[in-house]
Amino acid sequence: MASFQDYQQGLFDFDDEAQPSSAVDEAPASGTRAEAQPSRPVDEVLGELNGSDSDITTLGALDYQHMSLEQARRAHDLLAGFVLEDQKAYYIDNAPTSSDAAFDARLRALQQVEKHFPELDTADSPSHIVGGAGLEQLLERTSADNVNESVANTSADGVDPELAATPAKNDAPTEQEQSSEFPDIEHPTRMLSLDDVFSIEELRSWYDSTRRSLEVGENEPLEMTCEVKIDGLALDLIYENGILTRGETRGDGRIGKDITTNIKAIRSIPQQLDGSHADIPAFLEVRGEVFLTFDSFNAINAKREQEGEPVFANARNTAAGTLMNKNVDVLRERNLTFYAHGIGAIQYSAEESERGDAMLDQSQAYELYKAWGIPISPHNRVVTNFQQIEDMIDYYLEHRYDIEHPLDGIVVKVNDISRQRELGVTARAPRWGIAYKYPPEEVNTMLENIIVQVGRTGRVTPVAILKPVSVAGSTVARATLHNEQEIERKGVLIGDLITVRKAGDVIPEIVGPVLSYRAKHTDKVHAFTMPTVCPECGTPLVQEKEGDVDLRCPNAETCPAQLEERLIHLASRKAFDIDSMGEQVALWLTNPEANRPDSVDSYDPSTKIISVAKGSAPAAYVPAPGLTLPAPQQPVLRNEAGLFALTPEMLKDVYKWVEIPIQDVWEVEVAQPDGTVKKVKKRAKREGSGRFRRERAFFNEGKRHKNEQGEVVVDPPTPSANTVKLFEQLQKARHAQLWRVLTALSIRHVGDTKARDLERHFGSLEALENASKEEIAQIDGMGEEIAQSIVDWFAKAHEPGDWRYDLLTSWKLAGVGSVSYENSSEQTLAGLTILVTGSIAGMTREQVKESIEAHGGKASSGKPSKKTTVVITGENPGESKVVKAQELGVPLMGEEALFAMLEHGPAGILPGYGDAPASGDSASNPASSASAASSASPADASEGAGE
Ligand SMILES: [Zn+2]
């Protein structure tokens, strides 16, 4: 019989708890796949490290090559302190305040420092700690005087962030008291962690070296399991003769907490294994992950919201708080789920001993688990080549939120257990498995401030100003908080450490505060108060209707923020399409003093650029005696009425305020082909001088030169290329189609789609101006509210003295809105909803949309639905759209099909729309229009009409 001792080696251990790898020294320190950032002065970078998730971004700029030993020492002290704090919070207190990504980034940076300065790589560096036991020893060794104070603090109030907000029963113990009440227990076999990799290249190199070690040829199949990496907590379960006898947390991998009572309250963990006595091992150690499904997590939050409690921000932390809760009722109510993903030890009774060898594959082990009633992940796959691993990674990156639980990567393991034994383990991790981690979509950062922004229609929106942080590969510095109620609902305070999420390609969202951080920094946080007046123009804010959650600035005419936004909007591709009028131009036209310095101390009219030796700060600036700030300028546009009356002369003397850039200058040595070394000067600009000067906004200064008499003369300023283009485009906009003009008016609720509907229905601006509310409301998709908004706008525009009167009159005078609607296109696409993904040869997106609509079709965006008639795939189509179309059975066709349908209609192209017209002459062939197609095939046409 296989002795218990045989299994002590952990050969079956396929636990995959997150643990950073030491084998990835060359990878960027950012922990994401973001590109490497330019290095910044070391002292500056170190000064910015603060133990928050913004360190991910900051560390990306750390220059290990050019660090002095003294700087390296400082970096090491700082990083070691943070890493130790993180490890302690994670392994011991089970209450992390850093995200995994930030922890990884700091650990990698620490390893980089030690790599470049081996003298700092001592045995007790936290870079060598695996799990909590080594950590406890280290904490004892170093004691309070050596360890960074914040580490010591964590131990005193390492409250689980989620549990801290739990409605505690009266005099319930704190989380810290609770977790310390669970006794320590040694695992039967060690719970090792898999190494993490963060890029396909690193994964590939692990794969190749595994293949080589096993002497598997490049094109030979190699079986591996691919598993979704659950973002939960590792558990070790012991079954003796099929009965659950013990449950333990991971702890440091050797010693965990005995939480048997709590484990027994988790419904998805079987108390007793299924199957006959002979099939069940005498001793079984099951590894797996406990977590909250999205459904359970949402249900918990729905209940809390109902009860007026702040909602939990993070499913993993909530699962952690639940698992360690001394109140077993909480566990029962919260419905934790468990999936097994590994075996620690297995031992059959003497008479069944040969079964010990029956478990040949990882996947076979999972099948046995299933038979015993132990839940396993439904997402496991067995793959045979690298491409299939990449496919799995791509699939779950896209479907990250479509499965039942939070995930943060893909775990790959050699399937054959004898091969796992052959590969063995290193000091810290098995060689036969690896965890590929996705870029973090959720990180923590500081909420530095909440400002309010005034939008195009006067809506006032609170916006969170964040310490810039990298989320899912891009830097996030602000996030909308929507309205005051939303801030209350999320419970965030200025000065909080908060969690930011970016799912897929959507805009960043604030999840909520990290409460354990706030508990330690109560003096640094304060609540946001919504202003009562517009921050841009001082007008008292109002609710449009009683009970509105939004506040608005009613000063539509001259509020500079609203005017600027309206200008940007009317220049957009959905309106006049004036690409020479972006945000900057809109600002210079409406608010040229936007960046005016507060005092003459930061006004430096005579410097264009400040050159310094690389990384050093510019000398202090002292303004020349008697220097004064120039008088503020009046904006050339008070509202958009004057837009078409602008002349180059009016823009000539408009000045913008610019911050003077700092230029780093340094020398590098470049080896020449002849063996010599040449010194080359390098320059790079950066921001942050805090000194401002004025420059012409729309014109270039004239050239200085000597005239024939030898005197220095200055040519008159000339319009910039963009200014020339601006006037050309304004000229063209006078003849824009009616729908573009309607969009440009910024009438509430009238975007380009509604504008096109109005154009089709009314044909001319005059007809719309005089239309009744009822007439507008009866147009499909328009409704009362929109009709009212349109009628109100034109009523104001007919009142002399109102700014909208000035606007409409002056625009009309310039010829705007005089183009009547004529749709000469045949309605070949009537009744069809067409979704185009990817680019279509020779057409912009806007043109594609226009031509579909001009031909009577509906151009759909977003994901395909059952209402979509066909998906047209151009070049580089969106993969998710294609997959969705396939799932729904929506036909997928190339751009030729679109061109053909525009000309002839869907007959002969789309299934169910009849045969192709007999001749190519569409004008004379009745089958080429959609209505003719429907009479040819009434059954299918009714489907189309239903859209
Ligand atoms: Zn305002």
PDB file of C-alpha atoms and ligand atoms in Angstrom, residues 454 534 536-539 553 555 559-560 562, ligand 1:
ATOM      1  CA  VAL A 454     -20.817  71.289 -16.011  1.00  0.00           C
ATOM      2  CA  CYS A 534     -22.364  76.711 -10.743  1.00  0.00           C
ATOM      3  CA  GLU A 536     -18.129  78.000 -13.767  1.00  0.00           C
ATOM      4  CA  CYS A 537     -20.509  80.962 -13.772  1.00  0.00           C
ATOM      5  CA  GLY A 538     -21.816  81.321 -10.224  1.00  0.00           C
ATOM      6  CA  THR A 539     -25.483  80.846 -11.147  1.00  0.00           C
ATOM      7  CA  CYS A 553     -26.846  75.282 -14.192  1.00  0.00           C
ATOM      8  CA  ASN A 555     -27.484  79.727 -17.435  1.00  0.00           C
ATOM      9  CA  CYS A 559     -22.093  79.612 -18.761  1.00  0.00           C
ATOM     10  CA  PRO A 560     -18.612  79.122 -20.260  1.00  0.00           C
ATOM     11  CA  GLN A 562     -21.874  74.789 -21.322  1.00  0.00           C
TER      12      GLN A 562
HETATM   13 ZN    ZN B   1     -22.841  77.726 -15.171  1.00  0.00          ZN
END
